[in-house]
Amino acid sequence: MTGMLRPRRLATAALTVVIALALAACNNQDLPNTTFNPHSEFGGAIDDLWDKLLFWGTLVFVFVEAALIFVVVRYRHREGRPEPKHVHGNTTLEILWTVVPAFILAVIAIPTVKTIFQFQSSAPANAIQVNVTGHQWWWEFEYPQYGFRTANELYLPAGRTVSFHLKSQDVIHSFWIPQLGGKRDVITNRTNYLWFTPDSTLGADVWNGFCAEYCGASHANMKFRAFTLPEADFERWAAHQKLPAVFGPPAGAPGTPGAPAGTPPAPPAPGARGGAAAPQQTASAPNAAGAPGAPGVVPVAATQGGGFDFAIPRREYAIPQTPIPDGLTFTAGLTGDAERGRQLFSRSACVGCHTIGGTLAASPIGPNLTHVGSRTTIAAGLYPNDAEHLARWIKNAPAMKPGVIMPPFGQGLRDPRTNAPGRLTDAQIADIVAYLLALK
Ligand code: CUA
């Protein structure tokens, strides 16, 4: 009697565990990097394929395991029992186990091949093109129809197809926004394509993006953020990105005191576009590192500092939690001066790698910094974009992110790759930080 009860109890317990696990897996609302909650037609198609595979795979698994268990139990050895009858050749069985798997494979293959063809075809003609370039270890996003480049923060209009043209500057990377679409390899000397349409029902929101192909020391630190916006807000953002670098709030941004509609803000460099206004304006020079940075409070919307009001909800998963490595000190209480920072930037090695639109800095090696002050993160999604982190980044980037090619600029430090010495004091770095954070 107990011999009968025990397997039954075990089976009940096992079933309970399986159901509990399955239910737990269904709750994906709190999993920001899940692919089971897709927000584009491409993500939806992949998810459908997954469901089909799971269904047929489960069916095959259950059937095979049941047959196995049945045979093991039914034909097990018992004292005094004759050996079971041996069978050689059974045409019906052989036809069955050829036809049934062939049918299942066809049921899986047809929608898979259809989906591949659907999304390998050209994107719809009205798609917004984004040229994605993978670098060790950051992402460059160019919007050729609008004529600007940005880095590590991708903006997409909800309900409009985006056509990504992907290539790499160095090694193989892979472009992936789990909740929207991907993955697609990013390769040198070859352009790969990917297109999808963020659901038109999406409001302003933020999504995590990753490099999904091992690409060296900071592969895990090669992240990005994708922001979806209503189309009108996207157009407003894009129009602002096209402008050369400006101090302070963007032109005509709503609710920005001191920026009456139609009045271009002062450009940072004499001779830059819109030059009638005072060329130098030290707007919102922030307190550089050492300022009591309220822990856990980080501007999430790109926009909060930039004067835009996209009302992007605060998402904990989009706020970098990377701790500052031990020993990276910075003088407390320094207040940077953005105008001094601008001058320092323009005559230091910064211009050898970075572009700031409307200034002499025009090198494509590092991320474009024209509107860096309006980004939420630095170092490809690794740290929040605030004075505390930016100052330490400029002072000693290699200590903040393994393998990064940006040298340490702090006085007394040496570039681990070239042994070149850093020359900037903390006070000078604070000035540059004030300048960069003012570039909204
Ligand atoms: Cu780029 Cu991994």
Short mmCIF file of C-alpha atoms and ligand atoms in Angstrom, two decimals:
data_model
loop_
_atom_site.label_atom_id
_atom_site.label_comp_id
_atom_site.label_asym_id
_atom_site.label_seq_id
_atom_site.Cartn_x
_atom_site.Cartn_y
_atom_site.Cartn_z
CA MET A 1 0.00 0.00 0.00
CA THR A 2 2.73 2.46 1.03
CA GLY A 3 4.62 1.32 -2.07
CA MET A 4 1.75 2.67 -4.20
CA LEU A 5 1.32 5.88 -2.20
CA ARG A 6 4.92 7.05 -2.30
CA PRO A 7 5.27 7.48 -6.08
CA ARG A 8 1.90 9.22 -6.17
CA ARG A 9 2.96 11.69 -3.48
CA LEU A 10 6.24 12.29 -5.25
CA ALA A 11 4.42 12.92 -8.51
CA THR A 12 2.08 15.41 -6.80
CA ALA A 13 5.01 17.27 -5.27
CA ALA A 14 6.86 17.37 -8.58
CA LEU A 15 3.77 18.66 -10.40
CA THR A 16 3.29 21.40 -7.79
CA VAL A 17 6.90 22.54 -8.21
CA VAL A 18 6.57 22.57 -12.01
CA ILE A 19 3.35 24.60 -11.90
CA ALA A 20 4.84 27.06 -9.39
CA LEU A 21 7.91 27.55 -11.59
CA ALA A 22 5.77 28.01 -14.70
CA LEU A 23 3.61 30.62 -12.95
CA ALA A 24 6.69 32.45 -11.65
CA ALA A 25 8.05 32.58 -15.21
CA CYS A 26 4.82 34.16 -16.45
CA ASN A 27 5.28 37.21 -14.26
CA ASN A 28 7.61 39.15 -16.56
CA GLN A 29 6.35 42.67 -15.87
CA ASP A 30 9.19 43.26 -13.45
CA LEU A 31 11.85 41.77 -15.71
CA PRO A 32 13.17 44.63 -17.81
CA ASN A 33 15.39 42.46 -19.98
CA THR A 34 12.87 39.79 -20.86
CA THR A 35 12.08 38.93 -24.46
CA PHE A 36 8.70 37.47 -23.46
CA ASN A 37 7.03 40.85 -23.31
CA PRO A 38 7.88 42.28 -26.75
CA HIS A 39 6.95 45.82 -27.79
CA SER A 40 7.49 45.66 -31.54
CA GLU A 41 6.20 43.53 -34.42
CA PHE A 42 9.65 41.98 -34.78
CA GLY A 43 9.84 41.08 -31.09
CA GLY A 44 6.28 39.74 -31.35
CA ALA A 45 7.17 37.52 -34.31
CA ILE A 46 10.16 36.05 -32.48
CA ASP A 47 8.02 35.51 -29.40
CA ASP A 48 5.40 33.67 -31.51
CA LEU A 49 8.11 31.38 -32.89
CA TRP A 50 9.30 30.71 -29.38
CA ASP A 51 5.76 29.78 -28.29
CA LYS A 52 5.38 27.36 -31.22
CA LEU A 53 8.73 25.73 -30.49
CA LEU A 54 7.91 25.45 -26.82
CA PHE A 55 4.53 23.84 -27.58
CA TRP A 56 5.88 21.22 -29.99
CA GLY A 57 9.01 20.64 -27.93
CA THR A 58 6.91 20.05 -24.82
CA LEU A 59 4.64 17.66 -26.71
CA VAL A 60 7.58 15.63 -27.99
CA PHE A 61 9.22 15.64 -24.55
CA VAL A 62 6.09 14.42 -22.79
CA PHE A 63 5.46 11.70 -25.37
CA VAL A 64 9.05 10.42 -25.40
CA GLU A 65 9.40 10.46 -21.61
CA ALA A 66 6.01 8.76 -21.15
CA ALA A 67 6.95 6.03 -23.63
CA LEU A 68 10.31 5.60 -21.91
CA ILE A 69 8.82 5.32 -18.43
CA PHE A 70 6.09 2.97 -19.67
CA VAL A 71 8.62 0.63 -21.27
CA VAL A 72 10.96 0.67 -18.28
CA VAL A 73 8.17 -0.14 -15.84
CA ARG A 74 6.13 -2.52 -17.98
CA TYR A 75 9.03 -4.62 -19.24
CA ARG A 76 11.33 -4.52 -16.20
CA HIS A 77 12.96 -7.75 -15.11
CA ARG A 78 11.03 -9.86 -12.60
CA GLU A 79 11.99 -13.21 -11.13
CA GLY A 80 10.34 -16.09 -12.98
CA ARG A 81 8.93 -13.99 -15.81
CA PRO A 82 9.73 -14.99 -19.38
CA GLU A 83 11.70 -12.57 -21.54
CA PRO A 84 9.38 -10.18 -23.48
CA LYS A 85 8.78 -10.93 -27.16
CA HIS A 86 11.41 -9.41 -29.52
CA VAL A 87 10.19 -7.54 -32.61
CA HIS A 88 12.15 -7.14 -35.85
CA GLY A 89 10.78 -4.64 -38.35
CA ASN A 90 7.38 -3.00 -38.12
CA THR A 91 6.41 -1.04 -41.23
CA THR A 92 3.55 0.85 -39.60
CA LEU A 93 5.77 2.01 -36.71
CA GLU A 94 8.60 3.02 -39.03
CA ILE A 95 6.30 5.07 -41.26
CA LEU A 96 4.80 6.70 -38.16
CA TRP A 97 8.12 7.72 -36.63
CA THR A 98 9.22 9.18 -39.93
CA VAL A 99 6.04 11.03 -40.84
CA VAL A 100 5.20 12.46 -37.43
CA PRO A 101 8.62 14.13 -36.82
CA ALA A 102 8.63 15.36 -40.43
CA PHE A 103 5.24 16.94 -39.84
CA ILE A 104 6.42 18.58 -36.61
CA LEU A 105 9.58 19.92 -38.30
CA ALA A 106 7.48 21.36 -41.12
CA VAL A 107 5.14 23.02 -38.64
CA ILE A 108 8.19 24.68 -37.02
CA ALA A 109 10.10 25.42 -40.23
CA ILE A 110 7.34 27.13 -42.21
CA PRO A 111 6.67 30.03 -39.79
CA THR A 112 10.41 30.31 -39.02
CA VAL A 113 11.42 30.70 -42.65
CA LYS A 114 8.47 33.03 -43.26
CA THR A 115 9.59 35.26 -40.36
CA ILE A 116 13.18 35.25 -41.59
CA PHE A 117 12.09 36.39 -45.05
CA GLN A 118 9.70 38.97 -43.67
CA PHE A 119 12.35 40.72 -41.58
CA GLN A 120 15.26 40.25 -43.99
CA SER A 121 13.30 42.17 -46.62
CA SER A 122 13.77 45.91 -46.98
CA ALA A 123 12.26 48.11 -44.32
CA PRO A 124 9.16 50.12 -45.27
CA ALA A 125 10.04 53.19 -47.33
CA ASN A 126 9.02 55.70 -44.67
CA ALA A 127 11.28 54.15 -42.02
CA ILE A 128 13.64 56.27 -39.99
CA GLN A 129 17.20 55.17 -40.65
CA VAL A 130 19.67 54.81 -37.81
CA ASN A 131 23.25 53.86 -38.60
CA VAL A 132 24.59 51.94 -35.64
CA THR A 133 28.35 51.60 -35.21
CA GLY A 134 29.74 49.33 -32.53
CA HIS A 135 33.00 50.42 -30.92
CA GLN A 136 35.03 48.85 -28.13
CA TRP A 137 33.03 49.64 -25.93
CA TRP A 138 30.29 52.04 -26.83
CA TRP A 139 27.58 52.64 -29.40
CA GLU A 140 27.40 55.35 -32.01
CA PHE A 141 23.99 56.26 -33.43
CA GLU A 142 23.77 58.33 -36.59
CA TYR A 143 20.45 59.64 -37.92
CA PRO A 144 21.42 60.34 -41.57
CA GLN A 145 18.02 61.75 -42.57
CA TYR A 146 18.37 64.32 -39.80
CA GLY A 147 22.11 64.86 -40.06
CA PHE A 148 23.44 64.23 -36.58
CA ARG A 149 25.23 61.63 -34.49
CA THR A 150 24.88 60.75 -30.87
CA ALA A 151 26.17 58.02 -28.59
CA ASN A 152 24.85 55.37 -26.24
CA GLU A 153 21.32 56.79 -26.06
CA LEU A 154 18.97 55.90 -28.85
CA TYR A 155 15.67 57.74 -29.37
CA LEU A 156 12.88 56.04 -31.30
CA PRO A 157 9.44 57.35 -32.24
CA ALA A 158 6.66 55.01 -31.14
CA GLY A 159 4.65 53.64 -34.04
CA ARG A 160 7.23 54.41 -36.72
CA THR A 161 9.47 51.81 -38.29
CA VAL A 162 13.17 52.23 -37.61
CA SER A 163 15.66 50.73 -40.03
CA PHE A 164 19.00 49.99 -38.41
CA HIS A 165 22.13 49.74 -40.55
CA LEU A 166 24.68 48.04 -38.35
CA LYS A 167 28.42 47.91 -38.64
CA SER A 168 31.46 47.69 -36.42
CA GLN A 169 34.54 49.86 -36.09
CA ASP A 170 36.68 47.07 -34.64
CA VAL A 171 35.53 43.60 -33.54
CA ILE A 172 32.21 41.76 -33.71
CA HIS A 173 29.49 43.13 -31.46
CA SER A 174 25.77 42.39 -31.34
CA PHE A 175 22.96 44.93 -31.10
CA TRP A 176 20.13 43.96 -28.77
CA ILE A 177 17.22 45.69 -27.06
CA PRO A 178 15.50 42.70 -25.42
CA GLN A 179 12.04 44.25 -25.15
CA LEU A 180 12.07 45.84 -28.62
CA GLY A 181 14.20 43.78 -30.98
CA GLY A 182 17.52 42.22 -31.96
CA LYS A 183 19.87 40.53 -31.64
CA ARG A 184 21.81 41.27 -34.79
CA ASP A 185 25.56 40.92 -35.19
CA VAL A 186 27.56 44.08 -35.79
CA ILE A 187 30.48 43.26 -38.06
CA THR A 188 33.37 45.10 -39.71
CA ASN A 189 33.36 45.58 -43.50
CA ARG A 190 29.77 44.50 -43.80
CA THR A 191 26.49 46.21 -43.07
CA ASN A 192 23.82 44.14 -41.36
CA TYR A 193 20.22 45.26 -41.31
CA LEU A 194 17.46 45.10 -38.76
CA TRP A 195 14.13 46.88 -38.67
CA PHE A 196 11.20 47.01 -36.31
CA THR A 197 8.43 49.32 -35.23
CA PRO A 198 8.12 50.19 -31.56
CA ASP A 199 4.44 49.68 -30.71
CA SER A 200 2.36 52.78 -31.34
CA THR A 201 0.76 52.24 -27.92
CA LEU A 202 4.07 52.90 -26.19
CA GLY A 203 4.36 56.17 -24.36
CA ALA A 204 7.60 57.87 -23.45
CA ASP A 205 9.67 55.11 -21.90
CA VAL A 206 13.19 53.77 -21.53
CA TRP A 207 14.53 50.32 -22.41
CA ASN A 208 17.82 48.60 -21.78
CA GLY A 209 20.12 47.81 -24.69
CA PHE A 210 23.14 45.53 -24.70
CA CYS A 211 26.03 44.21 -26.68
CA ALA A 212 25.24 40.51 -26.98
CA GLU A 213 28.48 39.23 -28.47
CA TYR A 214 31.64 38.87 -26.41
CA CYS A 215 33.94 41.63 -27.64
CA GLY A 216 36.73 42.04 -25.10
CA ALA A 217 37.48 43.36 -21.64
CA SER A 218 34.45 45.65 -21.31
CA HIS A 219 31.91 43.62 -23.29
CA ALA A 220 29.66 43.59 -20.23
CA ASN A 221 30.06 47.37 -19.99
CA MET A 222 28.87 48.01 -23.55
CA LYS A 223 25.30 48.94 -22.83
CA PHE A 224 22.96 51.60 -24.11
CA ARG A 225 19.53 53.05 -23.46
CA ALA A 226 16.70 53.19 -25.95
CA PHE A 227 14.01 55.82 -25.36
CA THR A 228 10.65 55.56 -27.09
CA LEU A 229 8.77 58.82 -27.54
CA PRO A 230 5.55 60.01 -29.15
CA GLU A 231 6.47 61.06 -32.68
CA ALA A 232 6.09 64.81 -32.08
CA ASP A 233 8.48 64.62 -29.12
CA PHE A 234 10.92 62.60 -31.17
CA GLU A 235 10.91 65.26 -33.90
CA ARG A 236 11.51 67.93 -31.25
CA TRP A 237 14.41 65.92 -29.83
CA ALA A 238 15.89 65.33 -33.29
CA ALA A 239 15.61 69.00 -34.21
CA HIS A 240 17.52 69.88 -31.05
CA GLN A 241 20.21 67.24 -31.67
CA LYS A 242 20.95 68.88 -35.02
CA LEU A 243 21.84 72.15 -33.36
CA PRO A 244 25.44 72.91 -32.47
CA ALA A 245 26.41 72.71 -28.83
CA VAL A 246 24.59 75.12 -26.61
CA PHE A 247 24.96 76.05 -23.00
CA GLY A 248 21.88 75.54 -20.94
CA PRO A 249 18.35 74.80 -22.04
CA PRO A 250 17.50 74.07 -25.67
CA ALA A 251 15.78 76.55 -27.91
CA GLY A 252 12.09 76.94 -27.30
CA ALA A 253 11.92 74.12 -24.81
CA PRO A 254 8.65 74.40 -22.96
CA GLY A 255 8.68 75.51 -19.39
CA THR A 256 12.22 76.78 -19.54
CA PRO A 257 12.54 80.20 -18.01
CA GLY A 258 14.88 82.39 -19.99
CA ALA A 259 14.31 80.60 -23.26
CA PRO A 260 11.50 82.47 -24.98
CA ALA A 261 10.20 80.67 -28.02
CA GLY A 262 12.19 81.36 -31.12
CA THR A 263 15.17 82.86 -29.33
CA PRO A 264 18.22 80.76 -30.03
CA PRO A 265 20.28 80.11 -26.93
CA ALA A 266 23.79 81.44 -26.80
CA PRO A 267 26.29 79.22 -28.55
CA PRO A 268 29.42 78.43 -26.61
CA ALA A 269 31.90 79.48 -29.25
CA PRO A 270 32.17 82.84 -30.96
CA GLY A 271 31.29 82.45 -34.58
CA ALA A 272 28.98 79.55 -34.03
CA ARG A 273 25.50 79.67 -35.52
CA GLY A 274 23.10 82.19 -34.04
CA GLY A 275 26.04 84.30 -32.98
CA ALA A 276 24.35 87.59 -32.19
CA ALA A 277 23.72 86.62 -28.61
CA ALA A 278 26.39 86.85 -25.97
CA PRO A 279 28.79 84.10 -26.90
CA GLN A 280 29.47 82.94 -23.41
CA GLN A 281 26.92 82.07 -20.88
CA THR A 282 27.76 80.09 -17.83
CA ALA A 283 24.53 78.31 -17.43
CA SER A 284 23.98 75.95 -14.58
CA ALA A 285 27.64 75.33 -13.86
CA PRO A 286 27.18 72.37 -11.59
CA ASN A 287 29.12 71.62 -8.52
CA ALA A 288 31.74 69.13 -9.57
CA ALA A 289 32.38 65.91 -7.74
CA GLY A 290 32.42 66.10 -4.04
CA ALA A 291 29.08 67.80 -4.12
CA PRO A 292 26.79 65.91 -1.82
CA GLY A 293 25.32 63.70 -4.51
CA ALA A 294 22.11 62.42 -3.01
CA PRO A 295 22.58 58.66 -3.31
CA GLY A 296 20.04 56.89 -5.45
CA VAL A 297 18.66 60.09 -6.93
CA VAL A 298 19.70 60.27 -10.54
CA PRO A 299 18.12 62.15 -13.39
CA VAL A 300 16.43 59.52 -15.46
CA ALA A 301 14.77 61.42 -18.22
CA ALA A 302 17.40 62.64 -20.59
CA THR A 303 15.46 65.55 -20.74
CA GLN A 304 15.16 66.67 -17.19
CA GLY A 305 18.33 68.69 -17.43
CA GLY A 306 17.83 69.63 -21.06
CA GLY A 307 14.63 71.51 -20.54
CA PHE A 308 12.62 68.95 -22.48
CA ASP A 309 9.73 67.44 -20.68
CA PHE A 310 9.11 64.01 -22.12
CA ALA A 311 7.94 62.69 -18.77
CA ILE A 312 9.89 59.49 -19.15
CA PRO A 313 8.92 57.35 -16.19
CA ARG A 314 11.59 56.65 -13.65
CA ARG A 315 12.71 53.07 -14.26
CA GLU A 316 15.03 51.59 -11.69
CA TYR A 317 16.55 49.27 -14.27
CA ALA A 318 17.69 52.20 -16.38
CA ILE A 319 19.68 53.77 -13.57
CA PRO A 320 23.27 52.48 -13.49
CA GLN A 321 24.22 50.98 -10.15
CA THR A 322 27.91 50.44 -10.88
CA PRO A 323 29.90 51.43 -7.79
CA ILE A 324 32.82 53.80 -8.23
CA PRO A 325 35.97 51.66 -7.97
CA ASP A 326 37.89 51.95 -4.71
CA GLY A 327 40.57 54.61 -4.46
CA LEU A 328 39.18 56.96 -7.11
CA THR A 329 39.24 60.16 -5.14
CA PHE A 330 38.31 63.66 -6.19
CA THR A 331 38.74 66.91 -4.28
CA ALA A 332 35.51 67.75 -2.49
CA GLY A 333 33.76 71.09 -2.75
CA LEU A 334 35.07 72.23 -6.14
CA THR A 335 32.74 74.39 -8.19
CA GLY A 336 33.51 74.21 -11.87
CA ASP A 337 33.23 77.09 -14.30
CA ALA A 338 31.71 76.09 -17.62
CA GLU A 339 33.37 78.84 -19.65
CA ARG A 340 36.81 78.02 -18.26
CA GLY A 341 35.99 74.38 -18.98
CA ARG A 342 35.13 75.21 -22.58
CA GLN A 343 38.48 76.89 -23.10
CA LEU A 344 40.36 74.06 -21.41
CA PHE A 345 38.54 71.46 -23.48
CA SER A 346 39.31 73.22 -26.74
CA ARG A 347 43.05 73.33 -26.07
CA SER A 348 43.49 69.94 -24.45
CA ALA A 349 43.74 66.42 -25.85
CA CYS A 350 39.94 66.10 -25.62
CA VAL A 351 39.57 67.52 -29.14
CA GLY A 352 41.78 64.73 -30.48
CA CYS A 353 39.00 62.20 -29.97
CA HIS A 354 35.66 63.96 -29.54
CA THR A 355 33.29 66.11 -31.57
CA ILE A 356 31.34 69.01 -30.15
CA GLY A 357 29.18 70.52 -32.89
CA GLY A 358 29.87 74.20 -33.56
CA THR A 359 33.37 74.06 -32.05
CA LEU A 360 36.78 73.03 -33.34
CA ALA A 361 36.45 69.62 -31.70
CA ALA A 362 35.59 67.37 -34.65
CA SER A 363 37.23 63.98 -34.18
CA PRO A 364 35.12 60.84 -34.64
CA ILE A 365 37.20 58.52 -32.42
CA GLY A 366 35.21 58.86 -29.22
CA PRO A 367 31.53 59.55 -28.56
CA ASN A 368 30.06 62.77 -29.97
CA LEU A 369 29.67 65.15 -27.03
CA THR A 370 27.59 67.91 -28.68
CA HIS A 371 24.65 67.37 -26.30
CA VAL A 372 26.35 65.16 -23.71
CA GLY A 373 24.79 67.12 -20.83
CA SER A 374 21.35 65.85 -21.81
CA ARG A 375 22.31 62.17 -21.59
CA THR A 376 21.42 60.08 -18.59
CA THR A 377 24.53 57.90 -18.52
CA ILE A 378 28.23 57.97 -19.37
CA ALA A 379 30.68 55.25 -20.39
CA ALA A 380 28.04 53.31 -22.39
CA GLY A 381 25.42 52.99 -19.71
CA LEU A 382 27.92 52.16 -16.98
CA TYR A 383 27.57 55.23 -14.71
CA PRO A 384 25.01 57.97 -14.23
CA ASN A 385 25.85 61.20 -16.03
CA ASP A 386 26.49 63.51 -13.09
CA ALA A 387 29.38 65.60 -11.82
CA GLU A 388 30.50 62.98 -9.32
CA HIS A 389 30.98 60.29 -11.96
CA LEU A 390 32.02 62.47 -14.90
CA ALA A 391 34.83 64.07 -12.90
CA ARG A 392 36.29 60.70 -11.94
CA TRP A 393 35.79 59.48 -15.50
CA ILE A 394 37.89 62.33 -16.94
CA LYS A 395 40.43 61.95 -14.16
CA ASN A 396 40.94 58.22 -14.57
CA ALA A 397 38.74 56.51 -17.17
CA PRO A 398 40.79 53.27 -17.37
CA ALA A 399 40.17 52.71 -13.66
CA MET A 400 36.42 53.24 -14.24
CA LYS A 401 36.09 50.90 -17.23
CA PRO A 402 38.59 48.15 -18.04
CA GLY A 403 40.27 48.47 -21.43
CA VAL A 404 38.85 51.87 -22.33
CA ILE A 405 41.09 53.79 -24.76
CA MET A 406 40.39 57.15 -23.12
CA PRO A 407 43.56 57.97 -21.16
CA PRO A 408 43.57 59.19 -17.56
CA PHE A 409 43.77 62.99 -17.55
CA GLY A 410 44.37 63.44 -13.82
CA GLN A 411 47.69 64.99 -12.86
CA GLY A 412 50.20 62.38 -11.73
CA LEU A 413 48.44 59.51 -13.52
CA ARG A 414 49.78 57.72 -16.56
CA ASP A 415 48.07 56.18 -19.57
CA PRO A 416 48.39 52.39 -19.09
CA ARG A 417 48.75 51.99 -22.86
CA THR A 418 51.13 54.78 -23.86
CA ASN A 419 52.56 55.83 -20.50
CA ALA A 420 51.64 59.44 -21.39
CA PRO A 421 51.16 61.53 -18.23
CA GLY A 422 47.86 63.16 -17.25
CA ARG A 423 48.07 66.90 -16.71
CA LEU A 424 44.76 68.19 -15.37
CA THR A 425 44.22 69.23 -11.76
CA ASP A 426 40.97 68.41 -10.02
CA ALA A 427 39.96 72.07 -10.31
CA GLN A 428 40.52 72.01 -14.08
CA ILE A 429 38.57 68.76 -14.39
CA ALA A 430 35.73 70.36 -12.41
CA ASP A 431 35.66 73.16 -15.01
CA ILE A 432 35.47 70.68 -17.88
CA VAL A 433 32.72 68.79 -16.07
CA ALA A 434 30.76 72.02 -15.68
CA TYR A 435 31.17 72.67 -19.40
CA LEU A 436 30.15 69.18 -20.53
CA LEU A 437 27.14 68.98 -18.21
CA ALA A 438 26.00 72.37 -19.52
CA LEU A 439 25.92 71.02 -23.10
CA LYS A 440 22.25 70.17 -23.11
CU1 CUA B 1 30.51 44.75 -27.93
CU2 CUA B 1 30.25 42.80 -26.63
#
